Coordinates of N, CA, C and O in Angstrom, one line a residue:
X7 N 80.5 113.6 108.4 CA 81.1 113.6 107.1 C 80.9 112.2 106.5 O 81.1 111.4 107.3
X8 N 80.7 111.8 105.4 CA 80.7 111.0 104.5 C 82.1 110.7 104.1 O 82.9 111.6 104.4
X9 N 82.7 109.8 103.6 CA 83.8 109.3 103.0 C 83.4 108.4 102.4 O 82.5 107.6 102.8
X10 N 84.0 108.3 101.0 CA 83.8 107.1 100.2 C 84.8 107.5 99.0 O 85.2 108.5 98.4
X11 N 84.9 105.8 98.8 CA 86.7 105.4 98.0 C 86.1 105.4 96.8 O 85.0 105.0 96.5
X12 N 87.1 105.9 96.2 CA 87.1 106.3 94.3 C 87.3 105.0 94.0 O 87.2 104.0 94.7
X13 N 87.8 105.1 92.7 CA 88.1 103.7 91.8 C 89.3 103.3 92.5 O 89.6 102.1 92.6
X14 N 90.2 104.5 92.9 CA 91.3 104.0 93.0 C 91.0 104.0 94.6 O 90.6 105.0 95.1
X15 N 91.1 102.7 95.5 CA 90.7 102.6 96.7 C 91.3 103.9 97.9 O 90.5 104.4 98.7
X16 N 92.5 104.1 97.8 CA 93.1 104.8 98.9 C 92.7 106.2 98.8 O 92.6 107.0 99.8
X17 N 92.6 106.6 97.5 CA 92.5 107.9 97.4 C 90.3 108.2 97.6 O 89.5 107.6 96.9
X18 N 90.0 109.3 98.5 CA 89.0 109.4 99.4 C 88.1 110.3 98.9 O 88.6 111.3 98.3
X19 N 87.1 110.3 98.9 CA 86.3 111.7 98.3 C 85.1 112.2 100.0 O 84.2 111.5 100.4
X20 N 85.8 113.5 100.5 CA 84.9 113.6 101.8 C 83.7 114.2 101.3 O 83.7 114.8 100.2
X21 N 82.5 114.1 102.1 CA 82.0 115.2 101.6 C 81.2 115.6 103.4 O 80.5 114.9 104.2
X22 N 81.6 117.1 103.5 CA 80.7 117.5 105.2 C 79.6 117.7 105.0 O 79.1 118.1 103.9
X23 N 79.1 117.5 106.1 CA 77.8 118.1 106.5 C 77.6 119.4 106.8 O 78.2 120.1 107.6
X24 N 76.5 119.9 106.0 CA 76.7 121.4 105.8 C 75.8 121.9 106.7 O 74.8 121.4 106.3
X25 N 75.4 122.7 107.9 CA 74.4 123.5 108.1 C 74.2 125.2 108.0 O 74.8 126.1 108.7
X26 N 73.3 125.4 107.2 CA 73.0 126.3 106.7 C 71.8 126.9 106.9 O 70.8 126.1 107.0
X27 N 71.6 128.4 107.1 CA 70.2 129.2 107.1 C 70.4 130.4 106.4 O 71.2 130.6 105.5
X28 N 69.8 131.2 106.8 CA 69.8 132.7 105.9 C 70.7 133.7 106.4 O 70.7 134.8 105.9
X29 N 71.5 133.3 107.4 CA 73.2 133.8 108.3 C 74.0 133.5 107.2 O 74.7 134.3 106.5
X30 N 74.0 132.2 107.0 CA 75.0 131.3 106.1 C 75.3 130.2 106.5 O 74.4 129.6 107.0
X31 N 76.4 129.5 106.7 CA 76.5 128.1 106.8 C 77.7 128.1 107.8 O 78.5 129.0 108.0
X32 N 77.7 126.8 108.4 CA 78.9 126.0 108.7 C 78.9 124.7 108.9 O 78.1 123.9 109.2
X33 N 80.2 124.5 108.7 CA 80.8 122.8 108.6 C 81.9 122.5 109.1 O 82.6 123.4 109.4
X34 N 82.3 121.3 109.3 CA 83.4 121.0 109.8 C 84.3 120.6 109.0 O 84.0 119.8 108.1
X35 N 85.5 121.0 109.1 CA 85.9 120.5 107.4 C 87.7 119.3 108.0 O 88.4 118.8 107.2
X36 N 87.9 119.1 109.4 CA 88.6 118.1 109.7 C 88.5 117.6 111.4 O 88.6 118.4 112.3
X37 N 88.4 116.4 111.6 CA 88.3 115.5 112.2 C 89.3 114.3 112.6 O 89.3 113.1 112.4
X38 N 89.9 114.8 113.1 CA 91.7 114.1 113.3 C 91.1 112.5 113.3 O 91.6 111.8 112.5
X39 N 90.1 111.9 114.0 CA 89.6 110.5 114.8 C 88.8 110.3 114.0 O 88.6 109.1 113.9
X40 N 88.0 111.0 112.9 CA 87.2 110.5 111.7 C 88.1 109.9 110.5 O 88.1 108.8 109.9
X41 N 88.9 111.1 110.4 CA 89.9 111.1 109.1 C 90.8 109.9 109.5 O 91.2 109.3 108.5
X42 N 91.4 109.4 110.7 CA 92.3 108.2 110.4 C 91.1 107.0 110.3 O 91.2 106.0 109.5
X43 N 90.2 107.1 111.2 CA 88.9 106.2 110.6 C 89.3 105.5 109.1 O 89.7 104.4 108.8
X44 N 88.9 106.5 108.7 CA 88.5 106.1 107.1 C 89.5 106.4 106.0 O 89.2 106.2 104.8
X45 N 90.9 107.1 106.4 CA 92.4 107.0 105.6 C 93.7 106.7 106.1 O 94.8 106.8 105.6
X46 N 93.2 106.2 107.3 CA 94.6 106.0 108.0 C 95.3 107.4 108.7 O 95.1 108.6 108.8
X47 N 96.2 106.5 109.2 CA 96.9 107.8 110.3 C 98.1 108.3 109.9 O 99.1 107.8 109.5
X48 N 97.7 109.8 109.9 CA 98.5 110.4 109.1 C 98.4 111.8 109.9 O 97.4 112.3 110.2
X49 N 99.6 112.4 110.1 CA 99.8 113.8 110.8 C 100.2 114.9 109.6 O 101.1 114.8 108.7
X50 N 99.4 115.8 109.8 CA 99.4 117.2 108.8 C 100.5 118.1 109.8 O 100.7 118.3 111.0
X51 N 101.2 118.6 108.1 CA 102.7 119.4 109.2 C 103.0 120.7 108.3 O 104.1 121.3 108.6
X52 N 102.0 121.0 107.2 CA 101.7 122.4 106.6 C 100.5 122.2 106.2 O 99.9 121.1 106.0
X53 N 100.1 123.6 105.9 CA 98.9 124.4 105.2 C 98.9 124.7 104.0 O 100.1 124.5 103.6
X54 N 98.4 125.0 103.2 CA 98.7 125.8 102.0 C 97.7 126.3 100.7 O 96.8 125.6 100.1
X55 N 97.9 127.6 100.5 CA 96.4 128.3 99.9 C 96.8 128.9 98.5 O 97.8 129.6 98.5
X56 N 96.4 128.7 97.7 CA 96.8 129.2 96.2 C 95.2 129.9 95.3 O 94.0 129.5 95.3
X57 N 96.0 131.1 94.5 CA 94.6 131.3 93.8 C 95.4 130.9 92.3 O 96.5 130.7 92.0
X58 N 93.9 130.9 91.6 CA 94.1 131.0 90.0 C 93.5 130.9 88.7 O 93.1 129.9 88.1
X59 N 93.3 131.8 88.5 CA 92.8 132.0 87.2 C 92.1 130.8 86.5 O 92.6 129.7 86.7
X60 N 91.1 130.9 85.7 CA 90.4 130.7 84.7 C 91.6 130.0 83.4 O 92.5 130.6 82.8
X61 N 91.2 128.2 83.4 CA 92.3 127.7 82.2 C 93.9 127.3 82.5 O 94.8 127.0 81.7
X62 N 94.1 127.4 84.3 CA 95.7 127.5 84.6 C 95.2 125.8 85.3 O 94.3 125.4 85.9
X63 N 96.1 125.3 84.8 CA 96.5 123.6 84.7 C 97.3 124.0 85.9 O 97.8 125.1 85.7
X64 N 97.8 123.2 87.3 CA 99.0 123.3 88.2 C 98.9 121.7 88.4 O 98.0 121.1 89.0
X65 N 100.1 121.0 87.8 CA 100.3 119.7 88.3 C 100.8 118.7 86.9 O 101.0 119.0 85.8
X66 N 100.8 117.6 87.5 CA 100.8 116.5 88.2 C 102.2 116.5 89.1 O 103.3 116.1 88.8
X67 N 101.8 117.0 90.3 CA 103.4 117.0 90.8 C 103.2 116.2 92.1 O 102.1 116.1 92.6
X68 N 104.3 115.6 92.7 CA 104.7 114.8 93.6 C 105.7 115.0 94.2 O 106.4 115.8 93.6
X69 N 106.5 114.5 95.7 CA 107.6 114.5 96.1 C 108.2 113.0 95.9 O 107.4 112.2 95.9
X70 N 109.2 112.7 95.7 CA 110.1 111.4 95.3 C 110.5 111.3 96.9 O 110.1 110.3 97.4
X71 N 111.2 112.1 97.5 CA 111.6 111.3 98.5 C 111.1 111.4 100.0 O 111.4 110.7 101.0
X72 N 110.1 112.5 99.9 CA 109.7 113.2 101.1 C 108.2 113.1 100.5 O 107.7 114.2 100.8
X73 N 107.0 112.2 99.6 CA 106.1 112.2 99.6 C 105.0 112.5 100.6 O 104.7 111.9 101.7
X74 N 104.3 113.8 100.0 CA 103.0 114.4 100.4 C 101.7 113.5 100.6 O 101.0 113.5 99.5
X75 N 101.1 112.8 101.4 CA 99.9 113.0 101.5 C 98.9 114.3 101.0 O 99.2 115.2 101.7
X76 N 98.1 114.7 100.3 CA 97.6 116.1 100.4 C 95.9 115.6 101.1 O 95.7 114.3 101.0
X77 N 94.7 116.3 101.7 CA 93.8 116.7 101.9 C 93.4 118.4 101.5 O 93.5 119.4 102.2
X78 N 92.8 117.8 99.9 CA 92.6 119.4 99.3 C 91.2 119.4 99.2 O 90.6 118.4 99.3
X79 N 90.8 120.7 99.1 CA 89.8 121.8 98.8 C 89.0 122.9 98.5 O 89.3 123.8 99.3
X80 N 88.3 123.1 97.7 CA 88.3 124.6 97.1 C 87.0 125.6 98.2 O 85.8 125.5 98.6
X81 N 88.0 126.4 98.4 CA 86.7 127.2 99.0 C 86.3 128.7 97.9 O 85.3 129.4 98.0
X82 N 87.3 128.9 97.0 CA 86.0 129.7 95.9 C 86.9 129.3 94.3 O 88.0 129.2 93.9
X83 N 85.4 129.1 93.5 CA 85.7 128.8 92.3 C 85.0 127.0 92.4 O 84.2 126.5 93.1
X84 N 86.0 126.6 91.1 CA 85.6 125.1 91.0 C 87.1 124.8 89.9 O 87.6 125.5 89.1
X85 N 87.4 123.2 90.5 CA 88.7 122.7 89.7 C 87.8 121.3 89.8 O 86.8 120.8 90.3
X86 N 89.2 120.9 88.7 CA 88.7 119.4 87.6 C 90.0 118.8 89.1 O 91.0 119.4 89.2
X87 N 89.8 118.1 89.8 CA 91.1 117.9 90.4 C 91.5 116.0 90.0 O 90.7 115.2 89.6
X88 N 93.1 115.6 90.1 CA 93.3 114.6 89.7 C 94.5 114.2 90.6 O 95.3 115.1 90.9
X89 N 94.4 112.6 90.9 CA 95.1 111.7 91.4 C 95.6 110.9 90.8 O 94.8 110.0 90.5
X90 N 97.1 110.6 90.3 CA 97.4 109.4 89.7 C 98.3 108.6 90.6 O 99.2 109.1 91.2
X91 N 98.0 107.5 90.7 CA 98.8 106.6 91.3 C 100.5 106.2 90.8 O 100.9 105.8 89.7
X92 N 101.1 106.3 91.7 CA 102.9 106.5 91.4 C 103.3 105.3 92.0 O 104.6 105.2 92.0
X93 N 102.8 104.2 92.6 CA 103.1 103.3 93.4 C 103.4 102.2 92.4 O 102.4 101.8 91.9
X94 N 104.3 101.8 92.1 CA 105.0 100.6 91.2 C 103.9 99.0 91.7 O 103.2 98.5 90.9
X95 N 103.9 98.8 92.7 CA 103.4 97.6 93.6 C 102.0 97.8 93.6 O 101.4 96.8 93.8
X96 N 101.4 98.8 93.5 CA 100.0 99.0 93.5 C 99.3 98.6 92.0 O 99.5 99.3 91.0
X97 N 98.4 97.4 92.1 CA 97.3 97.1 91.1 C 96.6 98.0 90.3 O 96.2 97.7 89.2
X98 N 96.4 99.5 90.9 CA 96.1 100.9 90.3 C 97.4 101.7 89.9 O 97.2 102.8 89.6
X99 N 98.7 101.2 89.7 CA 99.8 102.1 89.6 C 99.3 102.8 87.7 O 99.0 102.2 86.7
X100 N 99.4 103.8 87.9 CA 99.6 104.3 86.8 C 98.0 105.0 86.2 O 97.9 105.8 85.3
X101 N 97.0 104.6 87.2 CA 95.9 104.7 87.0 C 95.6 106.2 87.2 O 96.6 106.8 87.8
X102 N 94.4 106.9 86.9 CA 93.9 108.1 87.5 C 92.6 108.3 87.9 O 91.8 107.6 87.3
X103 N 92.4 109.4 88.9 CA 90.8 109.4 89.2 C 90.9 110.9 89.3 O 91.9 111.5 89.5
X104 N 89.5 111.5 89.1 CA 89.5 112.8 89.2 C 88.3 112.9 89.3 O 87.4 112.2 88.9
X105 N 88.2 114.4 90.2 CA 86.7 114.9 90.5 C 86.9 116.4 91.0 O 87.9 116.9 91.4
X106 N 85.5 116.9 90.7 CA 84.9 118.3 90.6 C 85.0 118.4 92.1 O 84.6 117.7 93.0
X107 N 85.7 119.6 92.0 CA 85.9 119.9 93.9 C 85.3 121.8 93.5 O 85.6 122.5 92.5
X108 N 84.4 122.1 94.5 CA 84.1 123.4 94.5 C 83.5 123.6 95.9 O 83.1 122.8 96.7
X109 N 83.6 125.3 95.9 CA 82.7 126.1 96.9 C 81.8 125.4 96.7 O 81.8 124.9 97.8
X110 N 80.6 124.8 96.1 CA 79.4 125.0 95.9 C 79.1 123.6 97.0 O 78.4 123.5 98.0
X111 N 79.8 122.5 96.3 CA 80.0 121.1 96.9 C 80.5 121.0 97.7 O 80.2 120.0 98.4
X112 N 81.5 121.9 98.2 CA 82.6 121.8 100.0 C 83.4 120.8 99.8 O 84.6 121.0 100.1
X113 N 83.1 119.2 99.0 CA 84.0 118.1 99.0 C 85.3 118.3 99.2 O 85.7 119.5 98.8
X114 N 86.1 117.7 99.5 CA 87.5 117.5 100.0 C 88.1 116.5 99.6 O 87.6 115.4 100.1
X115 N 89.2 116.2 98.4 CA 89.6 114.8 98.2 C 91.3 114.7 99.0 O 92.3 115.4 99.1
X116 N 91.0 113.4 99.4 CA 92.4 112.8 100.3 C 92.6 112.0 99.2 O 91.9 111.2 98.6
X117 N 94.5 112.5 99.2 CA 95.3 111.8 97.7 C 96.8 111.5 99.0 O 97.7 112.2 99.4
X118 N 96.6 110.2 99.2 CA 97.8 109.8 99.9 C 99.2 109.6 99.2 O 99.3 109.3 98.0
X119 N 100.6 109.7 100.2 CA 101.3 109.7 99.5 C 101.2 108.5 98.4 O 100.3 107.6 98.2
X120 N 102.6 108.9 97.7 CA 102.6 108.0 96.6 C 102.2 108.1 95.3 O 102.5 107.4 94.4
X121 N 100.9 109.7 95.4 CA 100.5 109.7 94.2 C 100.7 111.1 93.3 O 100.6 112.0 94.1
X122 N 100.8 111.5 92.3 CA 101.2 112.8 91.6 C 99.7 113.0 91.8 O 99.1 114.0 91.4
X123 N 99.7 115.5 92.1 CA 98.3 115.3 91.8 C 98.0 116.8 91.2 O 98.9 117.6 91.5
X124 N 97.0 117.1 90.4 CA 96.8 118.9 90.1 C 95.5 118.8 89.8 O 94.6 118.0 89.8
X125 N 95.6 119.9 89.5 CA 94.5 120.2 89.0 C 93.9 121.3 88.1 O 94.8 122.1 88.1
X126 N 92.8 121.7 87.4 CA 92.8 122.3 86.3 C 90.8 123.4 86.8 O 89.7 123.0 87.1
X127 N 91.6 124.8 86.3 CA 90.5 125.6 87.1 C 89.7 125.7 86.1 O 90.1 126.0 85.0
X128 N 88.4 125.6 86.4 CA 86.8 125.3 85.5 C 86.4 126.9 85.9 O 85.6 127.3 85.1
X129 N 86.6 127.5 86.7 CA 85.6 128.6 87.1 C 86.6 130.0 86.8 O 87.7 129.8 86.4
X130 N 86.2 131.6 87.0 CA 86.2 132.3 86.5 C 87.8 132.5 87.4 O 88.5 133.3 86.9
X131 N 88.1 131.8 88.5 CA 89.4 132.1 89.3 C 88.9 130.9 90.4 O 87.7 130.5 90.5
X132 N 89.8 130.4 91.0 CA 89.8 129.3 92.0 C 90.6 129.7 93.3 O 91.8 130.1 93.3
X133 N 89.9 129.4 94.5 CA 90.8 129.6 95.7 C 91.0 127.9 96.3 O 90.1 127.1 96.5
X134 N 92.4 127.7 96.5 CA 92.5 126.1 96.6 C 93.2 126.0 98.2 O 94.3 126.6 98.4
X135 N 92.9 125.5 98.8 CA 93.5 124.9 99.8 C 94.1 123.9 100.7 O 93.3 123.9 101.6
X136 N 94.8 123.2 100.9 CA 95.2 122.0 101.0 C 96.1 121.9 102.9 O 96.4 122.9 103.6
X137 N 96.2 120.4 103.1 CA 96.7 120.0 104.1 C 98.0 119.0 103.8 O 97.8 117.8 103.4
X138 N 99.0 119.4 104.0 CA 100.0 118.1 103.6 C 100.9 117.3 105.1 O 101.2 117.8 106.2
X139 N 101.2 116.0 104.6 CA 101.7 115.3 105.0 C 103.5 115.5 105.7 O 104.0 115.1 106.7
X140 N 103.8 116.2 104.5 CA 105.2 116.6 104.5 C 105.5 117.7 104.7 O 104.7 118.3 105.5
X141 N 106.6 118.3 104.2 CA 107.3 119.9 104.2 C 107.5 119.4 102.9 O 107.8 118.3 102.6
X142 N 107.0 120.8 101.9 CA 107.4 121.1 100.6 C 109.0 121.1 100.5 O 109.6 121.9 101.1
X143 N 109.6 120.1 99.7 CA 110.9 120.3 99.6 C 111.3 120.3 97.7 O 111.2 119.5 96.8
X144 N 111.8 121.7 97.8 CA 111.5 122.0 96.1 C 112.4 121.0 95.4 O 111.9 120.2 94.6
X145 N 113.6 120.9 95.7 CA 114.5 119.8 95.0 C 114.2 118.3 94.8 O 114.9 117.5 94.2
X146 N 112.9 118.1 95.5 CA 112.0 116.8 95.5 C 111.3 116.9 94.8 O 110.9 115.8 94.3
X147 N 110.8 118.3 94.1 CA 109.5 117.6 93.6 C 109.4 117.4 92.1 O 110.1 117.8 91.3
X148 N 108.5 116.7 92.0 CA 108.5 115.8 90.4 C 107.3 116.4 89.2 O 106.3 117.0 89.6
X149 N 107.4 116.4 88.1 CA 106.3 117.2 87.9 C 106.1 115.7 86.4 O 106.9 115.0 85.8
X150 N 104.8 116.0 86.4 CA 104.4 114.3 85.9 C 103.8 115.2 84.7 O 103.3 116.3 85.0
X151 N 104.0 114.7 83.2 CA 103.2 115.9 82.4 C 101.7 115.3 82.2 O 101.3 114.1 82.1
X152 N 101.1 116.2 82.1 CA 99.3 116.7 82.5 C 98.8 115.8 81.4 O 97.8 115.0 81.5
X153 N 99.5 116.0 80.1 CA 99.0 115.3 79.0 C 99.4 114.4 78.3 O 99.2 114.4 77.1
X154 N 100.3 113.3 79.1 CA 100.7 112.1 79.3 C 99.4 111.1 78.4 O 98.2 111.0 78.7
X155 N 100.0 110.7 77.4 CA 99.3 109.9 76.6 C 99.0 108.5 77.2 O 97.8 108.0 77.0
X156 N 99.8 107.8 77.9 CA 100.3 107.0 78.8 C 99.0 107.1 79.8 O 98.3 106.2 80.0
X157 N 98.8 108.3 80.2 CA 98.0 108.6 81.5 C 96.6 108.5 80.8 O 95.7 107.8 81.3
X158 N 96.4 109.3 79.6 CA 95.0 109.6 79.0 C 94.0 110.1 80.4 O 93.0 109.5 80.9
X159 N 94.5 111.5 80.8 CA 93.6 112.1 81.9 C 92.6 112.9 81.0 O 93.0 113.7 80.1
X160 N 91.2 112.8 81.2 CA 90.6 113.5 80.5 C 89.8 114.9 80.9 O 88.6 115.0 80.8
X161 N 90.7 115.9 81.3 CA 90.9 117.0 81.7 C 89.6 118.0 80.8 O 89.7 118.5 79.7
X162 N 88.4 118.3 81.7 CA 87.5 119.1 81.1 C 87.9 120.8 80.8 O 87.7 121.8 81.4
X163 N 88.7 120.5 79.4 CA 89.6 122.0 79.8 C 88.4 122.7 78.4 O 87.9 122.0 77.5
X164 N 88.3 124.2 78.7 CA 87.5 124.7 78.0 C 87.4 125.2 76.8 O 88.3 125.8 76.2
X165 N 86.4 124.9 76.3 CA 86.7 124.9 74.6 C 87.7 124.4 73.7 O 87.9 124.9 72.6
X166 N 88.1 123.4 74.2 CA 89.6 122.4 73.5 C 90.6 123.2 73.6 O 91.5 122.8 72.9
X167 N 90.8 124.4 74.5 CA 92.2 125.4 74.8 C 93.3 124.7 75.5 O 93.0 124.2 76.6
X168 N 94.2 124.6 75.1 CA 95.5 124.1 76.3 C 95.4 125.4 77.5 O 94.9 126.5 77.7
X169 N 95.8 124.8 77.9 CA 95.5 125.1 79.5 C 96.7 126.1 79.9 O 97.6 126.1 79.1
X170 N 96.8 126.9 80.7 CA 98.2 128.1 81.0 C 98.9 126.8 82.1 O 98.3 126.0 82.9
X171 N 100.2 126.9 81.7 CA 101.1 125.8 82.9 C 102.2 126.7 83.3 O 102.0 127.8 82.9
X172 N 103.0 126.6 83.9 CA 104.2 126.7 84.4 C 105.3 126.3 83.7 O 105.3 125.4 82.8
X173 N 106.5 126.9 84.0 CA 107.5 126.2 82.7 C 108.1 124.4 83.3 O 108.7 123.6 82.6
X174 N 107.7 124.5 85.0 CA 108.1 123.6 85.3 C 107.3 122.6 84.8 O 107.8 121.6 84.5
X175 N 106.0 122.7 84.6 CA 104.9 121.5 84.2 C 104.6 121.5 82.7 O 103.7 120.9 82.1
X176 N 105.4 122.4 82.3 CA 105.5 122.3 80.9 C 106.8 121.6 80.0 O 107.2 121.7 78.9
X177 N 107.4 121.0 81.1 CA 108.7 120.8 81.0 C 108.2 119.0 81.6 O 109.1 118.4 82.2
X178 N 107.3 118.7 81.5 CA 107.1 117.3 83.1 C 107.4 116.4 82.2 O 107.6 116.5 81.0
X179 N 107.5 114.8 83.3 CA 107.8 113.9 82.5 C 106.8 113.1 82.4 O 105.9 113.2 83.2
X180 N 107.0 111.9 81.4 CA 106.5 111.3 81.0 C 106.4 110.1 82.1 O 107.4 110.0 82.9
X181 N 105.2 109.2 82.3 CA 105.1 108.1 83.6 C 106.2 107.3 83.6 O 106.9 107.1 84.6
X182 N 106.5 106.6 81.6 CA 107.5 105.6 81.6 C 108.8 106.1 82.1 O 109.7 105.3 82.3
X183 N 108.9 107.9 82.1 CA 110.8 108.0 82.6 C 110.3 108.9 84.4 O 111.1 109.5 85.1
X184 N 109.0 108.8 84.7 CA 108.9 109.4 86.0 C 109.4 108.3 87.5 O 109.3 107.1 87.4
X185 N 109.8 108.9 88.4 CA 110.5 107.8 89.4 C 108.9 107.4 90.2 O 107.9 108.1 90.3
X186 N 109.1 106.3 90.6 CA 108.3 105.9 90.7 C 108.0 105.5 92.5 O 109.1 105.4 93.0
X187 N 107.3 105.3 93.3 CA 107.5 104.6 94.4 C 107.2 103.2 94.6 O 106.5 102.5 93.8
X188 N 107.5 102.6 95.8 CA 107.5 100.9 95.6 C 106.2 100.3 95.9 O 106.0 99.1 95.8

């Protein structure tokens, strides 16, 4: 596997080694002794698979007190995916990075705690899957809004349409009143 750091250093963009023939393919998609290699050590303690539609925004959400590491990836479809940094103390705080995660590419991005993260589906439906750090704890979680002027994320959403959200992420907050970590 390849690894190499975005703008924002901690946050990782994998990409495997694919082998493929006219059967189809396989790859390795985690490596406990690679992955602390090159993001540090960190134990995965859920799974988690979501589908969705064409134009559905899910995010910028985080946990405040029980912060997620995630290691996500799409295995069908394709998403705009985005990381912002929540860390007060960090030289990147407030910053974002984002990249095209798809079936087609396999890539995998590691978004360590500390940072709000979502993503917005580019393809006809998206299958997403992810590795977290934590236990989902609903009363934790924060929802950062998507179109944060503050943030200026520049979300390749289709045909200048707002995006389908949730009422919780339609409801998010702003960076300057979001809690922050140290």
């Amino acid at each position: 596997m390849q690894y190499e750091k975005l703008a924002i250093p901690d946050v990782v963009l994998i990409t495997p080694q694919v082998f493929g023939d006219e059967r189809g393919f396989f790859m390795e998609t985690f490596r406990q002794s690679e992955f602390e290699a090159h993001c540090g050590h960190h134990t995965f303690v859920q799974d988690n698979h979501s589908k969705s539609a064409h134009g559905i925004l899910r995010g910028l959400h985080y946990q405040h007190q029980h912060p997620q590491g995630k290691l996500v990836r799409v295995t069908q479809g394709e998403v705009f995916d985005v990381a912002v940094d929540m860390r007060q103390s960090s030289p990147t705080f407030g910053q974002w990075v984002g990249v095209t995660l798809s079936e087609q590419n396999k890539q995998m991005l590691w978004v360590p705690p500390g940072f709000a993260h979502g993503f917005y589906v580019a393809s006809e439906e998206a299958e997403f899957q992810y590795k977290c750090t934590d236990y989902y704890a609903p009363g934790d979680e924060v929802s950062l809004r998507w179109d944060d002027p503050t943030l200026n994320i520049q979300w390749p959403l289709a045909n200048q349409q707002l995006p389908v959200l949730s009422a919780k992420d339609t409801h998010g907050v702003s960076l300057p009143n979001a809690p922050r970590f140290n």
